[in-house]
Short mmCIF file of C-alpha atoms and ligand atoms in Angstrom, two decimals:
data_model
loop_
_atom_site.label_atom_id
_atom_site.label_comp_id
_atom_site.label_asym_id
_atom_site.label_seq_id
_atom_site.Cartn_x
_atom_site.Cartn_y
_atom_site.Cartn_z
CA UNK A 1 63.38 43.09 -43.65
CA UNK A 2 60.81 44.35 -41.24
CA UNK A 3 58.69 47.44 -42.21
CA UNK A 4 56.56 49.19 -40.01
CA UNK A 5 53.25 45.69 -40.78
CA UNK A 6 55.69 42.92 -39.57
CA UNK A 7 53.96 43.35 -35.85
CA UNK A 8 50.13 42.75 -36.97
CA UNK A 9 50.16 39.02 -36.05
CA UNK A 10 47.97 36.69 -38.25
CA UNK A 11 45.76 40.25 -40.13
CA UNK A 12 47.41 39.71 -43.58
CA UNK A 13 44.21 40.68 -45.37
CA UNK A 14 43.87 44.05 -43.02
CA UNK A 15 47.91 44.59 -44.16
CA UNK A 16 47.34 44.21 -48.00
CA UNK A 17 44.20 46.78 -47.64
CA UNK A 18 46.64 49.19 -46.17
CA UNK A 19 49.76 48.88 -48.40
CA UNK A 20 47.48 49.72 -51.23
CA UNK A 21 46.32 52.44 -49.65
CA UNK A 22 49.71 53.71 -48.51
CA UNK A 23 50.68 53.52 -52.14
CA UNK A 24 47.67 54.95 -53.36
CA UNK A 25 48.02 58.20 -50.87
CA UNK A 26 51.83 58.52 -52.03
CA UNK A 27 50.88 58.63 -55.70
CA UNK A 28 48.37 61.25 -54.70
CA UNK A 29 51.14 63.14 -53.29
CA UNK A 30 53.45 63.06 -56.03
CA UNK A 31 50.25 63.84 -58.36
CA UNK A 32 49.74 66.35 -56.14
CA UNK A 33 53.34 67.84 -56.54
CA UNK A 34 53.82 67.56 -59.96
CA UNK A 35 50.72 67.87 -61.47
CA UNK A 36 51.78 68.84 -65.12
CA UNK A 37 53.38 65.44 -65.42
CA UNK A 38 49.70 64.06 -65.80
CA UNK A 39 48.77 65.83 -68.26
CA UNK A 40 47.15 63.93 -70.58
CA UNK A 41 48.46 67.00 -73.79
CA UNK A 42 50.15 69.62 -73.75
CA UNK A 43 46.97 71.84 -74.36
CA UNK A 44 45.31 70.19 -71.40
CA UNK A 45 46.19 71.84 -67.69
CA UNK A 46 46.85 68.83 -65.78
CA UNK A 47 44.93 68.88 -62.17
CA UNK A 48 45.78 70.59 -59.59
CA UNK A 49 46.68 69.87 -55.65
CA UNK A 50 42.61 70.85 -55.15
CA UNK A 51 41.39 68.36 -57.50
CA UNK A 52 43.24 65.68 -56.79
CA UNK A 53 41.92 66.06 -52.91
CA UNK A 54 38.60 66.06 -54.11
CA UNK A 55 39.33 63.15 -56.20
CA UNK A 56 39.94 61.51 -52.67
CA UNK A 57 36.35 63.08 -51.06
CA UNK A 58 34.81 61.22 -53.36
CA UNK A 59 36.20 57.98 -53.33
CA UNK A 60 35.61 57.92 -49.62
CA UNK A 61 31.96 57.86 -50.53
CA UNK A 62 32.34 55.17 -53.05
CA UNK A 63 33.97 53.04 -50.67
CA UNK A 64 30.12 52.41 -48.98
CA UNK A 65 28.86 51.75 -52.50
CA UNK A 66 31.52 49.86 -54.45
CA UNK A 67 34.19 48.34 -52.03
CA UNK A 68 34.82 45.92 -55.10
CA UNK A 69 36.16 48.59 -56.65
CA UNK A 70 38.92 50.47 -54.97
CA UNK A 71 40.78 47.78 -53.48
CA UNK A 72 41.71 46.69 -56.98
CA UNK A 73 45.38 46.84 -56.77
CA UNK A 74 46.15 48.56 -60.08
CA UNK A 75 43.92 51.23 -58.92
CA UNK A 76 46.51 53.26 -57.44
CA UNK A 77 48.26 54.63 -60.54
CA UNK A 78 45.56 52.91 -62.74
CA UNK A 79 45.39 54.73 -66.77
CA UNK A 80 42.53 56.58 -65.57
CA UNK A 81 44.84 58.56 -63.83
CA UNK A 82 43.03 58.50 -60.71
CA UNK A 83 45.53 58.91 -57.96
CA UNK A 84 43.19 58.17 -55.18
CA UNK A 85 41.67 54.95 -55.23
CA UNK A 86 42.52 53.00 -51.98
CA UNK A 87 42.89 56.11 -50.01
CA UNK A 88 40.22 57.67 -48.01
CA UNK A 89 40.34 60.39 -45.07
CA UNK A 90 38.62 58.55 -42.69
CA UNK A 91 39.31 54.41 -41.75
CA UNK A 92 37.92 52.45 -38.50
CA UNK A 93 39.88 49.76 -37.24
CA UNK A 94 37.87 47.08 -35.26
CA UNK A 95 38.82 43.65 -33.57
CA UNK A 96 38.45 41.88 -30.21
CA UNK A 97 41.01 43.47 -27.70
CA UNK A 98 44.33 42.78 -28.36
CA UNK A 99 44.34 41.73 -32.21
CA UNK A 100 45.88 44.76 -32.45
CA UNK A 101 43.91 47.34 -33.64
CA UNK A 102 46.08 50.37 -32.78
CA UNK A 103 49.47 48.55 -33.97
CA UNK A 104 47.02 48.64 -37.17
CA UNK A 105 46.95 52.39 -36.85
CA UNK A 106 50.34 53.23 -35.99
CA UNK A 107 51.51 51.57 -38.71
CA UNK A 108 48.97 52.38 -41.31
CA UNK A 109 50.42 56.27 -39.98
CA UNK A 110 53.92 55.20 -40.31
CA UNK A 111 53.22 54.12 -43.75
CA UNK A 112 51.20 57.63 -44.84
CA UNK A 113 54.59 59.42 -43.48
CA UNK A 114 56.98 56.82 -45.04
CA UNK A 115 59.49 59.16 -47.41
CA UNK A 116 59.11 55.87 -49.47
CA UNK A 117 55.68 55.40 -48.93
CA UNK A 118 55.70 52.18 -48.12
CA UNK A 119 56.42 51.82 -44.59
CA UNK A 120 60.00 50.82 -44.83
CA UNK A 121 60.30 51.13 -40.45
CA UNK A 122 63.97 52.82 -40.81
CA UNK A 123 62.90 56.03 -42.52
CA UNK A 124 62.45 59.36 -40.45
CA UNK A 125 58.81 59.71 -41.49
CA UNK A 126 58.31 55.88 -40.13
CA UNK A 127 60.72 56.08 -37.09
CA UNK A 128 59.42 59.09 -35.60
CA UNK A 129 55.58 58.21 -36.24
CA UNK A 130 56.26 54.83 -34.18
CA UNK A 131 58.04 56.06 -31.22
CA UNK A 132 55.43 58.73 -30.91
CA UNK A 133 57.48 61.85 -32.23
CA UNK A 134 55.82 62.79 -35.36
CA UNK A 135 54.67 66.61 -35.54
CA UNK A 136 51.74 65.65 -37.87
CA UNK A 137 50.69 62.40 -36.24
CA UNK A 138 48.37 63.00 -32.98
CA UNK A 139 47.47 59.90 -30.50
CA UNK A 140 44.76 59.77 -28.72
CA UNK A 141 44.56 57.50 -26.08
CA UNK A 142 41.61 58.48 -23.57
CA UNK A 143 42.34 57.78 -19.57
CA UNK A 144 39.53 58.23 -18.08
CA UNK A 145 35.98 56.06 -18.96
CA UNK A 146 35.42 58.62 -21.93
CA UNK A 147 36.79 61.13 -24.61
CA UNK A 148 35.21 64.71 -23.71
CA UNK A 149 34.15 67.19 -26.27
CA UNK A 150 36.82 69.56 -24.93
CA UNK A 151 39.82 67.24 -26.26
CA UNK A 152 37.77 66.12 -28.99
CA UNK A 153 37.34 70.05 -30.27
CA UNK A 154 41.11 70.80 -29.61
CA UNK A 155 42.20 67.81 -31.45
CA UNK A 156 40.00 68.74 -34.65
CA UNK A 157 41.50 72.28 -34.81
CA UNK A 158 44.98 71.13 -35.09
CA UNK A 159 44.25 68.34 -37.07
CA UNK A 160 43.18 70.95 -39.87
CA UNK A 161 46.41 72.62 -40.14
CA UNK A 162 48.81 72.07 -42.86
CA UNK A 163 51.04 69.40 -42.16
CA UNK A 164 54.43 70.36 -41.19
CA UNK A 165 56.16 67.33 -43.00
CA UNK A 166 54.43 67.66 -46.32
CA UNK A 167 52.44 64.64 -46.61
CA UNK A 168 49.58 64.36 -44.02
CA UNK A 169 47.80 65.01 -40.71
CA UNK A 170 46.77 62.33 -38.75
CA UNK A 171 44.75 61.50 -35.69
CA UNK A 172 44.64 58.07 -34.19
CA UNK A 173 42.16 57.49 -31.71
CA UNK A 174 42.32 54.79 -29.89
CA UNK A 175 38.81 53.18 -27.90
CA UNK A 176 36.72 55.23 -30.32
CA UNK A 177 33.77 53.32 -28.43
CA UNK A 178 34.94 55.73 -25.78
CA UNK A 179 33.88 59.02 -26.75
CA UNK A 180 31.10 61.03 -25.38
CA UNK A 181 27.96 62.17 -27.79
CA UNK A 182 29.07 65.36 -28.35
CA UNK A 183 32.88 64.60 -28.58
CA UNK A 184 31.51 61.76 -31.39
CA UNK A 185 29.79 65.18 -33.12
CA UNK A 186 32.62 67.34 -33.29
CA UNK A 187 34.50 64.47 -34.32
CA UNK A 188 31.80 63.53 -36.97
CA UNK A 189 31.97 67.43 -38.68
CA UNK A 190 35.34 67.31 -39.05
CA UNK A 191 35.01 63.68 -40.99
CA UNK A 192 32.12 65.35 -42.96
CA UNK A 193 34.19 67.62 -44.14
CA UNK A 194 37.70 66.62 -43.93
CA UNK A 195 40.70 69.08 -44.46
CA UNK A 196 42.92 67.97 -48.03
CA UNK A 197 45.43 66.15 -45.67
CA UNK A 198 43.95 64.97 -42.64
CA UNK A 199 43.51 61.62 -41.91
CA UNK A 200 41.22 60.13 -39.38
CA UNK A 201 42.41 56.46 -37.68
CA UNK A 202 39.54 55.44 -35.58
CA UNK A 203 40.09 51.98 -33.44
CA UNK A 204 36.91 50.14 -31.91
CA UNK A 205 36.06 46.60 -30.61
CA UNK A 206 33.19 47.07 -33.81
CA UNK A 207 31.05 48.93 -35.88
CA UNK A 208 27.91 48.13 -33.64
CA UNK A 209 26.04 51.31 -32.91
CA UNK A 210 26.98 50.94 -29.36
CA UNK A 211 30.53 51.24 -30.05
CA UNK A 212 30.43 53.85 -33.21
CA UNK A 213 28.09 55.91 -34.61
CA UNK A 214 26.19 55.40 -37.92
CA UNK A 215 27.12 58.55 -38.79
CA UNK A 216 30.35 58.29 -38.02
CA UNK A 217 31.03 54.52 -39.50
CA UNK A 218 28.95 55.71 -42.49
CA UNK A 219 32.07 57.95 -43.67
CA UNK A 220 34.67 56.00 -42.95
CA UNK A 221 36.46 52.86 -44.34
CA UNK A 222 36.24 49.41 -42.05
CA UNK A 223 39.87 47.43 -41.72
CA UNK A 224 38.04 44.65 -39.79
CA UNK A 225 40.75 42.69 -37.71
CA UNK A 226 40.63 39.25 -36.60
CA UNK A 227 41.54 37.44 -33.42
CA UNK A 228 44.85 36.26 -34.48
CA UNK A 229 45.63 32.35 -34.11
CA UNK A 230 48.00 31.22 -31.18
CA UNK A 231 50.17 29.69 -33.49
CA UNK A 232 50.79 33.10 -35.04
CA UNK A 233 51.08 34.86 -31.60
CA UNK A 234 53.50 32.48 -30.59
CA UNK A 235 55.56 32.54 -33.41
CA UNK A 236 56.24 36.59 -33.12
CA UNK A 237 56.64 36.42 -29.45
CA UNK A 238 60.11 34.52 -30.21
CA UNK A 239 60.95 36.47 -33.42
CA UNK A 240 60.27 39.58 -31.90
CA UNK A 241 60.32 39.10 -28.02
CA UNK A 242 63.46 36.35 -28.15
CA UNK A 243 60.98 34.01 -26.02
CA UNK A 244 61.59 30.63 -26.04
CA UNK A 245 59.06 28.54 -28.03
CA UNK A 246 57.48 26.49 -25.54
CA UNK A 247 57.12 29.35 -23.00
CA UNK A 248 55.77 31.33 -26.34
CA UNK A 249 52.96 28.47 -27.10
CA UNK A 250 51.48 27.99 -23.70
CA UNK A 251 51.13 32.17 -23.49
CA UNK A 252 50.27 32.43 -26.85
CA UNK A 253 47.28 29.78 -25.99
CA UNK A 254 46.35 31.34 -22.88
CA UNK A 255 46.38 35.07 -23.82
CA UNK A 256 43.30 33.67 -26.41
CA UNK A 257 44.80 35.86 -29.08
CA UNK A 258 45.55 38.59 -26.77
CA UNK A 259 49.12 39.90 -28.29
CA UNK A 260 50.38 41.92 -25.68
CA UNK A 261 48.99 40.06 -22.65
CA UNK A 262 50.73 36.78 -24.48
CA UNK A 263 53.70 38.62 -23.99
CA UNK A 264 53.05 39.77 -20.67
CA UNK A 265 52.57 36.36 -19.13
CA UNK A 266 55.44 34.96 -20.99
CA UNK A 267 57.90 37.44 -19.79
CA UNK A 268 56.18 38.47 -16.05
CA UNK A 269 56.20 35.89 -13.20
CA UNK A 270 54.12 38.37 -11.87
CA UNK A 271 51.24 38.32 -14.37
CA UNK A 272 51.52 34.70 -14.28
CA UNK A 273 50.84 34.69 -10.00
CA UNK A 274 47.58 36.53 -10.97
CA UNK A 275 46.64 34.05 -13.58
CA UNK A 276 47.45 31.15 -11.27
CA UNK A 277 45.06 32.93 -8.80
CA UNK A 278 42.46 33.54 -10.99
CA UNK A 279 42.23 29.85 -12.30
CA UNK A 280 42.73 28.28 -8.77
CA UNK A 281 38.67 30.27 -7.98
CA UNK A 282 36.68 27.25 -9.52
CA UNK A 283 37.85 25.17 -6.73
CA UNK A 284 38.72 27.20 -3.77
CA UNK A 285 34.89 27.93 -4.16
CA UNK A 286 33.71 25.42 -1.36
CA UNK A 287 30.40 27.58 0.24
CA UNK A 288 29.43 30.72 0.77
CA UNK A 289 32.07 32.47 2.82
CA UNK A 290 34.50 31.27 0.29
CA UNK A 291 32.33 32.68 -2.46
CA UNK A 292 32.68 36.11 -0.52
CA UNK A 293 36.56 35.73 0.35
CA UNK A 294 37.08 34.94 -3.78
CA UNK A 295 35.21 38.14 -5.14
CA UNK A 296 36.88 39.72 -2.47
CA UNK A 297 40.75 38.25 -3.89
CA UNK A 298 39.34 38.98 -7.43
CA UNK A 299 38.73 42.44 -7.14
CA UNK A 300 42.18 43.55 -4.44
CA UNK A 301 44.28 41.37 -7.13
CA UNK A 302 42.39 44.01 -9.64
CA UNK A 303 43.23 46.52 -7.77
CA UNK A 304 46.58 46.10 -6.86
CA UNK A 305 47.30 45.20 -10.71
CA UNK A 306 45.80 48.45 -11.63
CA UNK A 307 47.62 50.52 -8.73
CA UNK A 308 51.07 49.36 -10.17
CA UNK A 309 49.90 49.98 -13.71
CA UNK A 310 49.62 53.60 -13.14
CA UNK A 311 51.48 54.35 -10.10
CA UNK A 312 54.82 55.10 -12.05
CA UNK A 313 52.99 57.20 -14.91
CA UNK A 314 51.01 59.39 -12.08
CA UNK A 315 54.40 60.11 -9.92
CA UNK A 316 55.63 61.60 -13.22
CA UNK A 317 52.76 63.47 -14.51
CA UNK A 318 52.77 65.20 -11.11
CA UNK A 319 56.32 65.80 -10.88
CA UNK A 320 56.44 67.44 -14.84
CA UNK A 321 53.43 69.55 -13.27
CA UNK A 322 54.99 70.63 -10.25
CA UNK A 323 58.11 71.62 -12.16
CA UNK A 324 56.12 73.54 -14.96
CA UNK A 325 53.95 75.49 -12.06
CA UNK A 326 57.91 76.20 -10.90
CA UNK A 327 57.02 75.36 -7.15
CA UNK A 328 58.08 77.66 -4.49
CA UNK A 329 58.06 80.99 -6.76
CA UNK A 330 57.50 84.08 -4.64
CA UNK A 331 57.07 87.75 -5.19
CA UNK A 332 54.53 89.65 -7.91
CA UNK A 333 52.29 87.46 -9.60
CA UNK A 334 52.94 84.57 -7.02
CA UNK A 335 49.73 84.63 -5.60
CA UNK A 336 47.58 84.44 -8.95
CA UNK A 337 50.09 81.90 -10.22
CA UNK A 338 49.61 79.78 -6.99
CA UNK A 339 45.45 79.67 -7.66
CA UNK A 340 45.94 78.35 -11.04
CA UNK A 341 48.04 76.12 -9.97
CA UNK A 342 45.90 74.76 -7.70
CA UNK A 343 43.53 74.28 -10.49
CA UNK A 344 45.86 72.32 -12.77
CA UNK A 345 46.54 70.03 -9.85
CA UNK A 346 43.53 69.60 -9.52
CA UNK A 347 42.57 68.30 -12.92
CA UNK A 348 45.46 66.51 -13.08
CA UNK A 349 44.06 64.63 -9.72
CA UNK A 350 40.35 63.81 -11.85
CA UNK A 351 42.16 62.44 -14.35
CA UNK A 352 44.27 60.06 -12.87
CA UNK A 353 41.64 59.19 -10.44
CA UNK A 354 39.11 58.27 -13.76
CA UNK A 355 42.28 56.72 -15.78
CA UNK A 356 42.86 54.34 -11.93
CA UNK A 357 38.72 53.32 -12.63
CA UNK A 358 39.51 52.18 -15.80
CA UNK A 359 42.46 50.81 -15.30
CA UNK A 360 40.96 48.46 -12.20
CA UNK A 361 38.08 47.60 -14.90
CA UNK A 362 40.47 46.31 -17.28
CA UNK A 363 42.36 44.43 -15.27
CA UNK A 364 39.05 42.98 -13.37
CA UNK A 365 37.45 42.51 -17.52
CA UNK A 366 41.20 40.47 -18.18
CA UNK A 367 40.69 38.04 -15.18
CA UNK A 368 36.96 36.98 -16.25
CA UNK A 369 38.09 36.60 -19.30
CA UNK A 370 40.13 33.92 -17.97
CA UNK A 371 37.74 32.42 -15.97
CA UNK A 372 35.47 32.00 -18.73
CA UNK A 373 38.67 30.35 -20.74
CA UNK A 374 38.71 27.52 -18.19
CA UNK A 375 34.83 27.14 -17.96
CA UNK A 376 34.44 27.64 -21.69
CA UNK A 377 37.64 24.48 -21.89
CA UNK A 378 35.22 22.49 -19.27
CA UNK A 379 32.22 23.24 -21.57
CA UNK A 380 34.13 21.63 -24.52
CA UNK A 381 35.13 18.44 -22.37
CA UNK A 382 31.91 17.93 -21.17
CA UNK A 383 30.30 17.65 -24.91
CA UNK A 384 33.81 15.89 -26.10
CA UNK A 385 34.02 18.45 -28.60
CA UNK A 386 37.61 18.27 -30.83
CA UNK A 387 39.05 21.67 -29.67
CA UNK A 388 42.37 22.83 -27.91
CA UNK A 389 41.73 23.70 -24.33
CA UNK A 390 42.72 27.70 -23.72
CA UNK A 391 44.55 26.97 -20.86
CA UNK A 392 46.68 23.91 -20.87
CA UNK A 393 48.14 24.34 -17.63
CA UNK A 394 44.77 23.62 -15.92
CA UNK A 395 43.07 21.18 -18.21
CA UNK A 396 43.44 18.53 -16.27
CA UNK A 397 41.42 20.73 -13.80
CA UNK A 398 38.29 21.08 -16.20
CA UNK A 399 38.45 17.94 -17.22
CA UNK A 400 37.24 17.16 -13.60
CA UNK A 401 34.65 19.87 -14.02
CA UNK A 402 33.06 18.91 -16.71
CA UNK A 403 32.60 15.34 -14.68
CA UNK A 404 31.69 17.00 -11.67
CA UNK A 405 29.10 19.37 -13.10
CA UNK A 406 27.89 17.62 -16.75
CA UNK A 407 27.44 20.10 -20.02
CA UNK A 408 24.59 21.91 -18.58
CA UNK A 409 26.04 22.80 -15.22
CA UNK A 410 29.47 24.10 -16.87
CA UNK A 411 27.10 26.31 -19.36
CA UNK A 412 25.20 28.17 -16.56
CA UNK A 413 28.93 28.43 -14.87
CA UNK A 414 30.41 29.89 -18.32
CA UNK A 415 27.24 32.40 -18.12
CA UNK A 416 27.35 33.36 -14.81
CA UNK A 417 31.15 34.46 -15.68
CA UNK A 418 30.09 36.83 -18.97
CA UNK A 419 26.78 37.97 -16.86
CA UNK A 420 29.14 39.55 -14.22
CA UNK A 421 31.08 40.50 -17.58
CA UNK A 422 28.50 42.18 -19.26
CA UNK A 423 27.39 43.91 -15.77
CA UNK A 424 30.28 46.07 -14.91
CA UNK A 425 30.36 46.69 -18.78
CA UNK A 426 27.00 48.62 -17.70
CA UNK A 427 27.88 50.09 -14.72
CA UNK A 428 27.42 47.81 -12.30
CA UNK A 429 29.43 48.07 -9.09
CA UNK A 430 32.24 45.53 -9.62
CA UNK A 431 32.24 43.88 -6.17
CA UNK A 432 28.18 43.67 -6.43
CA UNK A 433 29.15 41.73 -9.61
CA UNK A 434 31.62 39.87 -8.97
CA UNK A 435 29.93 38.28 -5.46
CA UNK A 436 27.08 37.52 -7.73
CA UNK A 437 28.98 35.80 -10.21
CA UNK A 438 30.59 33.66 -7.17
CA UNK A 439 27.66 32.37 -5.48
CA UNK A 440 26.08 31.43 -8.77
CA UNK A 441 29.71 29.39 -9.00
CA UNK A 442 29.53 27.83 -6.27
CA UNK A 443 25.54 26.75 -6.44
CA UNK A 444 26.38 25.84 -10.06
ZN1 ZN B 1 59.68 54.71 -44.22
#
């Protein structure tokens, strides 16, 4: 049967650290609601709900000192009668995008609501915390480039509240690299000082400074997650997705352990044009006008992705607005309503325009990624090395590259690609970037 883990493709160490912990914070639940039954005599007053959360505050320290210890499996309703061990209030997921670091989340959430739990994916508890309808579970996903102290202050203060289910609150944040200093702060005193049932679910490419905090990572528990092999990609895009096997491998290899854009390019022709017209750059790139015309292809086919990413989600937000503001009101009250409204359509405006940005960088960040793939498959030709080519469709392709342009020539090709990579990752404009990266292409 499939509980709420079966979609975190090739992390099985990641999913045994959480099922211990989702049975760990269910024991210290029921400890928690009957707390005479662990009494070790009757003349001793067993603990109550307060100590057993404090129990919990201080196993999240331990976990920096002693990660031996807690992830023993017994721990969780070990003789000591500790309740807590393998639970913490605060956890950081990392992994390169698309091992699935926030299906890590959601499900680690589903499992903290289970009735059960254990994540069983057919209870209430884990039905309504995947489809996004739990009243104690909060997602945030940030649109624009970063997560502003505003959100990040308004998020804390619910997350304190007692949660309406009975078992806990919990905040996922997804791109935790993403938040501004002083949202990272406010988020930081809350973690400091949890509430008894809040749970923190932080997801970021990494625990390097640049993406969290020391602070921050010092207080919470690391579920590292690893790129997940193609052959286990490929194998849950036809369990899952009902895609048929060989269409399943060749995405599966392509996406480069990429889940959902695996299943994107299996299932969208679409996706698959852009692909095509990314890999077809190495040779269109014949001198310098066609160096220009190909950044120029590279960053419309970015944009044009992105535009249809968002389009339908912006037409709605605005419509849901419009209808809340009750357009067209007249009479007392009208007036003031109107310049408020104005206001809120205006915000909504800056934030689709900053969630459109990132949405073009992603896109643009997805199609060098590919272009490295082939030069990186060229690179391993050229030194004969024994490894699968990422894209088999165009192999054939590098093979003639690596002739063409010998080991060292493919290597300052494969940099030139994660140069431009690493530039618009700092703020470089992406066009200046991207032309860059094509005449250094083409000169090779
Ligand atoms: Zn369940």
């Amino acid at each position: 049967m499939a509980d709420v883990f079966a979609d975190l493709v090739g992390q099985e160490e990641a999913v045994a650290t959480l099922r211990r912990a989702a049975a760990s914070a269910a024991a210290l639940l029921r400890a928690a609601a009957a707390p005479a039954s662990r009494a070790a005599g009757p003349a001793t007053p067993g603990p109550d709900a307060e100590d057993a959360y404090d129990e919990l505050d201080v196993l999240a320290d331990e976990f920096d000192t002693e990660p031996a210890g807690p992830d023993d499996p017994a721990a969780a309703t070990s003789a000591d009668g500790n309740p807590g061990a393998g639970m913490t209030h605060a956890w950081i997921f990392t992994g390169p995008p698309g091992s699935g670091r926030s299906v890590a989340a959601r499900a680690f959430a589903a499992a903290l609501q289970c009735v059960h739990g254990t994540g069983c994916g057919t209870c209430p508890g884990c039905h309504t915390t995947l489809t996004g309808t739990h009243a104690d579970v909060r997602l945030v996903v940030p649109e624009g480039l970063s997560i502003g102290v505003s959100e990040m202050r308004a998020l804390v203060l619910r997350a304190a509240s007692t949660p309406s289910g009975g078992r806990w609150q919990i905040v996922i944040i997804e791109d935790a690299d993403r938040l501004t200093e002083a949202a990272g702060n406010a988020l930081l005193k809350a973690i400091e000082e949890p509430p008894p049932r809040t749970v923190f679910l932080l997801c970021a490419p990494s625990t390097h400074p640049d993406d969290i905090s020391v602070t921050i990572r010092s207080r919470c528990r690391v579920v590292p997650l690893r790129q997940p092999p193609a052959g286990a990609v490929a194998e849950v895009l036809v369990r899952r997705d009902g895609i048929a096997p060989d269409v399943a491998g060749w995405a599966a290899a392509a996406a480069q352990g990429h889940v959902g854009r695996a299943r994107r390019l299996a299932r969208d022709p679409e996706a698959r044009q852009r692909r095509d017209a990314v890999l077809a750059v190495p040779r269109r790139l014949t001198g310098v006008g066609a160096a220009f015309d190909a950044a120029s292809a590279l960053i419309e086919a970015a944009e044009a992705e992105a535009a249809a990413s968002v389009a339908e989600i912006d037409e709605a937000e605005r419509t849901a607005l419009q209808t809340a503001l009750g357009a067209g009101g007249t009479g007392r009250g009208a007036a003031g309503a109107m310049r408020g409204a104005a206001g809120q359509l205006k915000d909504l405006e800056k934030r689709q325009k900053s969630r459109a940005t990132r949405a073009q960088r992603d896109a643009l960040d997805r199609a060098l990624v590919d272009l490295a793939g082939f030069y990186r498959d060229a690179l391993t030709m050229a030194l004969r090395a024994p490894v699968a080519p990422v894209h088999t469709d165009t192999a054939a392709m590098a093979g003639a590259g690596a002739q063409k342009w010998d080991a060292e020539g493919v290597l300052r090709r494969l940099e030139a690609v994660l140069e431009c990579r690493a530039a618009i990752e700092a703020n470089v404009k992406p066009r200046i970037a991207v032309e860059a990266m094509m005449l250094a292409l083409w000169r090779g």
